[in-house]
Short mmCIF file of C-alpha atoms and ligand atoms in Angstrom, two decimals:
data_model
loop_
_atom_site.label_atom_id
_atom_site.label_comp_id
_atom_site.label_asym_id
_atom_site.label_seq_id
_atom_site.Cartn_x
_atom_site.Cartn_y
_atom_site.Cartn_z
CA UNK Y 1 58.04 69.50 118.06
CA UNK Y 2 58.51 71.06 114.61
CA UNK Y 3 61.51 71.68 112.45
CA UNK Y 4 62.38 75.37 112.52
CA UNK Y 5 61.47 76.10 108.93
CA UNK Y 6 59.72 79.18 107.57
CA UNK Y 7 57.75 76.84 105.31
CA UNK Y 8 56.30 74.75 108.11
CA UNK Y 9 52.77 76.00 107.63
CA UNK Y 10 52.60 74.85 104.01
CA UNK Y 11 53.81 71.29 104.57
CA UNK Y 12 53.72 70.37 100.91
CA UNK Y 13 56.72 69.59 98.74
CA UNK Y 14 58.52 72.41 96.92
CA UNK Y 15 59.76 69.93 94.36
CA UNK Y 16 56.96 68.23 92.41
CA UNK Y 17 58.72 64.88 92.35
CA UNK Y 18 59.02 64.86 96.11
CA UNK Y 19 56.35 63.49 98.40
CA UNK Y 20 56.24 65.35 101.71
CA UNK Y 21 52.52 65.33 102.42
CA UNK Y 22 49.72 63.25 100.98
CA UNK Y 23 48.30 66.61 99.87
CA UNK Y 24 51.06 66.68 97.25
CA UNK Y 25 48.97 64.27 95.19
CA UNK Y 26 45.37 64.68 94.12
CA UNK Y 27 42.63 62.22 93.35
CA UNK Y 28 43.69 61.48 89.79
CA UNK Y 29 47.28 60.82 90.72
CA UNK Y 30 46.23 58.64 93.65
CA UNK Y 31 44.21 56.48 91.27
CA UNK Y 32 47.13 56.32 88.82
CA UNK Y 33 49.47 55.24 91.61
CA UNK Y 34 47.05 52.54 92.73
CA UNK Y 35 46.92 51.23 89.16
CA UNK Y 36 50.72 51.23 89.06
CA UNK Y 37 50.89 49.42 92.40
CA UNK Y 38 48.60 46.78 90.90
CA UNK Y 39 51.07 46.32 88.01
CA UNK Y 40 53.87 45.83 90.50
CA UNK Y 41 51.83 43.32 92.45
CA UNK Y 42 51.41 41.35 89.23
CA UNK Y 43 55.11 41.65 88.43
CA UNK Y 44 57.27 43.05 91.26
CA UNK Y 45 60.64 42.44 89.59
CA UNK Y 46 61.38 44.87 86.75
CA UNK Y 47 64.67 46.42 85.76
CA UNK Y 48 63.51 50.03 85.85
CA UNK Y 49 66.14 51.52 88.20
CA UNK Y 50 69.29 50.39 86.42
CA UNK Y 51 72.06 52.83 87.42
CA UNK Y 52 69.94 54.60 90.03
CA UNK Y 53 70.94 54.98 93.67
CA UNK Y 54 68.32 55.52 96.40
CA UNK Y 55 69.34 56.76 99.85
CA UNK Y 56 67.29 55.64 102.86
CA UNK Y 57 67.99 57.97 105.78
CA UNK Y 58 66.22 56.74 108.91
CA UNK Y 59 66.77 59.03 111.89
CA UNK Y 60 63.97 57.10 113.66
CA UNK Y 61 63.50 53.31 113.98
CA UNK Y 62 61.59 51.39 111.30
CA UNK Y 63 61.06 47.84 110.15
CA UNK Y 64 58.43 47.88 107.40
CA UNK Y 65 58.94 51.26 105.82
CA UNK Y 66 62.69 51.03 105.42
CA UNK Y 67 62.79 47.38 104.43
CA UNK Y 68 59.92 47.68 101.94
CA UNK Y 69 61.49 50.75 100.32
CA UNK Y 70 64.83 48.94 100.12
CA UNK Y 71 63.17 45.78 98.80
CA UNK Y 72 61.38 47.90 96.21
CA UNK Y 73 64.67 49.40 94.99
CA UNK Y 74 66.30 45.98 94.87
CA UNK Y 75 63.39 44.43 92.97
CA UNK Y 76 63.59 47.28 90.46
CA UNK Y 77 67.31 46.78 89.87
CA UNK Y 78 68.59 49.88 91.68
CA UNK Y 79 71.11 50.28 94.50
CA UNK Y 80 70.53 51.42 98.09
CA UNK Y 81 72.75 53.47 100.39
CA UNK Y 82 71.81 54.89 103.77
CA UNK Y 83 71.50 54.25 107.46
CA UNK Y 84 68.99 52.90 109.95
CA UNK Y 85 70.66 54.42 113.00
CA UNK Y 86 71.79 58.04 112.83
CA UNK Y 87 74.03 57.56 115.87
CA UNK Y 88 76.44 55.79 113.53
CA UNK Y 89 76.63 58.83 111.25
CA UNK Y 90 78.26 62.24 111.50
CA UNK Y 91 74.97 63.52 112.94
CA UNK Y 92 76.45 62.29 116.24
CA UNK Y 93 79.39 64.66 115.67
CA UNK Y 94 77.03 67.60 115.27
CA UNK Y 95 76.49 67.62 111.49
CA UNK Y 96 73.27 69.44 110.67
CA UNK Y 97 70.37 67.94 108.75
CA UNK Y 98 71.02 70.48 105.98
CA UNK Y 99 74.63 69.32 105.54
CA UNK Y 100 73.65 65.65 105.70
CA UNK Y 101 71.04 66.14 102.98
CA UNK Y 102 73.43 68.14 100.80
CA UNK Y 103 76.09 65.43 101.13
CA UNK Y 104 73.71 62.58 100.35
CA UNK Y 105 72.44 64.55 97.34
CA UNK Y 106 75.93 64.17 95.86
CA UNK Y 107 75.51 60.42 95.87
CA UNK Y 108 71.84 59.54 95.36
CA UNK Y 109 69.04 60.07 92.81
CA UNK Y 110 66.29 59.88 95.45
CA UNK Y 111 66.20 60.35 99.22
CA UNK Y 112 63.74 58.44 101.42
CA UNK Y 113 63.81 59.96 104.86
CA UNK Y 114 62.26 59.42 108.29
CA UNK Y 115 62.83 61.96 111.05
CA UNK Y 116 61.34 62.65 114.47
CA UNK Y 117 60.79 66.35 113.75
CA UNK Y 118 57.63 67.52 112.00
CA UNK Y 119 58.57 69.38 108.84
CA UNK Y 120 62.00 67.74 108.51
CA UNK Y 121 61.18 66.19 105.11
CA UNK Y 122 59.89 69.50 103.80
CA UNK Y 123 63.03 71.19 105.06
CA UNK Y 124 65.08 68.61 103.15
CA UNK Y 125 63.29 69.52 99.91
CA UNK Y 126 64.35 73.12 100.46
CA UNK Y 127 68.06 72.30 100.54
CA UNK Y 128 68.29 69.80 97.68
CA UNK Y 129 67.15 69.33 94.10
CA UNK Y 130 67.05 65.57 94.62
CA UNK Y 131 63.48 64.32 95.19
CA UNK Y 132 62.63 63.44 98.79
CA UNK Y 133 60.00 60.97 99.98
CA UNK Y 134 58.81 61.54 103.53
CA UNK Y 135 58.90 58.18 105.32
CA UNK Y 136 57.38 59.77 108.45
CA UNK Y 137 58.09 63.11 110.15
CA UNK Y 138 57.19 63.11 113.82
CA UNK Y 139 53.45 63.10 114.42
CA UNK Y 140 52.80 64.91 111.14
CA UNK Y 141 52.52 62.72 108.01
CA UNK Y 142 53.41 59.30 106.59
CA UNK Y 143 52.28 59.57 102.95
CA UNK Y 144 53.81 56.36 101.60
CA UNK Y 145 51.96 54.47 104.35
CA UNK Y 146 48.79 56.16 103.16
CA UNK Y 147 49.33 54.94 99.62
CA UNK Y 148 49.59 51.35 100.84
CA UNK Y 149 46.58 51.91 103.10
CA UNK Y 150 44.55 53.19 100.14
CA UNK Y 151 45.72 50.27 98.05
CA UNK Y 152 44.68 47.88 100.82
CA UNK Y 153 41.28 49.53 101.20
CA UNK Y 154 40.71 49.49 97.44
CA UNK Y 155 41.73 45.84 97.15
CA UNK Y 156 39.52 44.66 99.99
CA UNK Y 157 36.47 46.87 99.43
CA UNK Y 158 36.58 47.18 95.64
CA UNK Y 159 36.25 50.95 95.94
CA UNK Y 160 37.43 53.95 97.95
CA UNK Y 161 34.15 55.87 97.84
CA UNK Y 162 31.47 56.01 100.53
CA UNK Y 163 33.18 53.89 103.18
CA UNK Y 164 32.82 54.04 106.95
CA UNK Y 165 36.29 54.01 108.44
CA UNK Y 166 36.88 53.72 112.17
CA UNK Y 167 40.23 55.00 113.48
CA UNK Y 168 41.13 53.68 116.92
CA UNK Y 169 43.82 54.46 119.48
CA UNK Y 170 46.44 57.17 119.27
CA UNK Y 171 44.81 59.71 117.00
CA UNK Y 172 46.79 62.59 118.47
CA UNK Y 173 50.30 61.46 117.50
CA UNK Y 174 49.36 58.94 114.80
CA UNK Y 175 50.81 60.31 111.58
CA UNK Y 176 49.29 57.46 109.56
CA UNK Y 177 45.75 58.44 110.50
CA UNK Y 178 46.47 62.11 109.82
CA UNK Y 179 47.63 61.31 106.29
CA UNK Y 180 44.75 58.90 105.70
CA UNK Y 181 42.12 61.49 106.59
CA UNK Y 182 43.64 63.94 104.13
CA UNK Y 183 43.80 61.38 101.32
CA UNK Y 184 40.21 60.25 101.85
CA UNK Y 185 38.89 63.77 101.26
CA UNK Y 186 38.35 62.78 97.61
CA UNK Y 187 36.20 59.75 98.38
CA UNK Y 188 33.27 60.86 100.57
CA UNK Y 189 34.17 58.85 103.68
CA UNK Y 190 32.49 58.73 107.07
CA UNK Y 191 35.04 58.58 109.87
CA UNK Y 192 34.64 57.39 113.43
CA UNK Y 193 37.38 58.59 115.76
CA UNK Y 194 37.72 56.28 118.78
CA UNK Y 195 40.16 57.60 121.37
CA UNK Y 196 40.46 58.70 124.96
CA UNK Y 197 40.48 62.44 125.52
CA UNK Y 198 44.29 62.55 125.91
CA UNK Y 199 44.80 60.99 122.46
CA UNK Y 200 41.89 62.48 120.53
CA UNK Y 201 42.10 63.67 116.95
CA UNK Y 202 43.83 67.10 116.88
CA UNK Y 203 41.63 70.06 116.15
CA UNK Y 204 43.45 70.86 112.89
CA UNK Y 205 42.40 67.51 111.39
CA UNK Y 206 38.82 67.91 112.58
CA UNK Y 207 38.84 71.36 110.99
CA UNK Y 208 40.17 69.76 107.81
CA UNK Y 209 37.21 67.37 107.86
CA UNK Y 210 34.73 70.20 108.35
CA UNK Y 211 36.34 72.28 105.59
CA UNK Y 212 36.19 69.35 103.18
CA UNK Y 213 32.71 68.11 103.99
CA UNK Y 214 33.98 64.92 105.64
CA UNK Y 215 31.56 63.45 108.18
CA UNK Y 216 33.04 62.29 111.47
CA UNK Y 217 31.90 61.33 114.95
CA UNK Y 218 34.01 61.00 118.08
CA UNK Y 219 33.76 58.12 120.56
CA UNK Y 220 35.46 57.13 123.75
CA UNK Y 221 33.85 53.65 123.73
CA UNK Y 222 34.96 51.13 121.15
CA UNK Y 223 31.42 49.77 121.17
CA UNK Y 224 29.76 46.93 119.23
CA UNK Y 225 27.72 49.56 117.37
CA UNK Y 226 30.91 51.17 116.09
CA UNK Y 227 32.56 47.86 115.20
CA UNK Y 228 29.49 46.39 113.50
CA UNK Y 229 28.85 49.37 111.25
CA UNK Y 230 32.44 49.80 109.98
CA UNK Y 231 33.86 48.86 106.59
CA UNK Y 232 37.41 49.39 107.83
CA UNK Y 233 38.71 49.36 111.39
CA UNK Y 234 42.12 51.01 111.50
CA UNK Y 235 43.87 50.22 114.79
CA UNK Y 236 46.91 52.18 115.92
CA UNK Y 237 49.59 51.76 118.55
CA UNK Y 238 49.90 54.20 121.42
CA UNK Y 239 53.35 55.57 120.65
CA UNK Y 240 55.44 55.57 123.78
CA UNK Y 241 58.20 57.53 122.01
CA UNK Y 242 55.94 60.60 121.57
CA UNK Y 243 55.13 61.02 125.28
CA UNK Y 244 57.08 63.50 127.40
CA UNK Y 245 55.44 62.04 130.53
CA UNK Y 246 55.86 58.26 130.81
CA UNK Y 247 53.13 58.10 133.49
CA UNK Y 248 50.63 59.48 131.01
CA UNK Y 249 51.68 56.78 128.53
CA UNK Y 250 51.19 54.08 131.17
CA UNK Y 251 47.71 55.41 131.89
CA UNK Y 252 46.47 55.24 128.29
CA UNK Y 253 48.55 52.53 126.61
CA UNK Y 254 46.08 49.65 127.01
CA UNK Y 255 42.72 51.37 126.69
CA UNK Y 256 41.77 49.85 123.33
CA UNK Y 257 42.21 46.17 122.60
CA UNK Y 258 40.52 44.32 119.76
CA UNK Y 259 39.98 40.58 120.14
CA UNK Y 260 38.25 37.93 118.04
CA UNK Y 261 35.17 37.75 120.29
CA UNK Y 262 34.36 41.36 119.39
CA UNK Y 263 34.07 40.54 115.67
CA UNK Y 264 31.12 38.15 115.64
CA UNK Y 265 28.62 40.67 114.24
CA UNK Y 266 31.03 42.67 112.06
CA UNK Y 267 30.15 43.29 108.41
CA UNK Y 268 31.26 40.35 106.32
CA UNK Y 269 33.63 42.43 104.23
CA UNK Y 270 35.00 44.52 107.10
CA UNK Y 271 38.79 44.47 107.25
CA UNK Y 272 41.11 45.35 110.11
CA UNK Y 273 44.11 47.45 109.21
CA UNK Y 274 47.05 48.51 111.37
CA UNK Y 275 50.20 50.27 110.16
CA UNK Y 276 52.17 48.07 112.62
CA UNK Y 277 54.07 47.50 114.80
CA UNK Y 278 51.32 46.42 117.19
CA UNK Y 279 51.82 46.10 120.90
CA UNK Y 280 48.63 45.04 122.75
CA UNK Y 281 45.91 46.71 120.69
CA UNK Y 282 45.11 43.63 118.56
CA UNK Y 283 44.99 40.29 120.34
CA UNK Y 284 46.84 37.39 118.74
CA UNK Y 285 43.53 35.53 118.29
CA UNK Y 286 42.55 38.07 115.61
CA UNK Y 287 45.47 37.11 113.37
CA UNK Y 288 43.68 34.10 111.87
CA UNK Y 289 40.29 35.81 111.71
CA UNK Y 290 38.99 36.48 108.16
CA UNK Y 291 38.65 40.17 109.04
CA UNK Y 292 42.38 40.54 109.75
CA UNK Y 293 44.31 42.20 106.94
CA UNK Y 294 47.29 43.92 108.58
CA UNK Y 295 49.99 41.52 107.41
CA UNK Y 296 48.67 41.64 103.83
CA UNK Y 297 48.55 45.43 104.21
CA UNK Y 298 52.27 45.48 105.05
CA UNK Y 299 53.01 43.35 101.98
CA UNK Y 300 51.09 45.85 99.85
CA UNK Y 301 53.69 48.40 100.99
CA UNK Y 302 56.19 46.92 98.60
CA UNK Y 303 53.97 47.52 95.55
CA UNK Y 304 52.84 50.96 96.64
CA UNK Y 305 56.44 52.01 97.26
CA UNK Y 306 57.64 50.66 93.94
CA UNK Y 307 55.00 52.93 92.38
CA UNK Y 308 56.08 55.94 94.47
CA UNK Y 309 59.76 55.48 93.67
CA UNK Y 310 58.97 55.43 89.95
CA UNK Y 311 56.82 58.56 90.35
CA UNK Y 312 59.68 60.42 92.04
CA UNK Y 313 62.21 59.32 89.44
CA UNK Y 314 59.90 60.06 86.50
CA UNK Y 315 59.87 56.45 85.29
CA UNK Y 316 56.91 55.23 83.23
CA UNK Y 317 55.60 51.83 84.19
CA UNK Y 318 54.00 49.91 81.36
CA UNK Y 319 52.20 46.58 81.62
N1 LIG N 1 54.11 51.31 109.45
C1 LIG N 1 55.36 51.70 109.75
O1 LIG N 1 55.73 52.88 109.53
O2 LIG N 1 56.15 50.73 110.27
P1 LIG N 1 57.68 50.89 110.63
O3 LIG N 1 57.77 51.91 111.75
O4 LIG N 1 58.16 49.54 111.03
O5 LIG N 1 58.37 51.43 109.41
#
């Protein structure tokens, strides 16, 4: 489902300080943001947001994204307003998204927003001058997640270039994998798409790969050959909330499960990422395996989001 906006087909921010799609930032800016995230990892607490108010508007549930954005604001000395449940807001009385955004713009210097409709964050940028960071819009994009994914890949692999990245699970609705593919266009990746036919990578993202010279192969089997030749395995949850037919969800929800026994021949430096939350797709016995990185990945979200907040507010971060 898409927000009814005439700008839907562009899907990039109208306001250069906003971040609607990962396409809003190019290679150079990605590298700058990763360097800034590194500074925040070295020193997360800095008083850079004195007097600034950041609104976190979560029309969809979240644990990591909302709490890491709010932690980032707190660690930078700013203040947070917002909501984690829109049913407690005037949305439940029929207030439109446009009016909500215009109201919040009276109070905040930056809006971080998650919404179930694709294009909702872009729509928000059209009705306010306040910068907007898309914290996930339906099955479309999750660009701040991508920045922490890139940071995690860079930290673990020592580079972003020439990596083999295997994406597993819900590639149809998975906004994190959609954003990641688009960001990796600059770094000559090879992708493996592992999914059942119901949850395969949408044609538009495969077309994006072809148009940008990105190699990819598609697999139904999560085979040892795929696992053992990957630098990154990026697991995803099958998202129950995106299915109109619950029976279809039941049929596909447990098709891909990674356990420790499957990792014996993996490349030494291979790391397992997952945007989380996980359900059954990574067994608990992987958590203590040296290839597991998903909890560290979530911690990296704090540093990446501190960097993104400063970008949107035009704040220079020195050493
Ligand atoms: N990765 C992610 O978006 O997690 P949350 O849904 O908990 O924010």
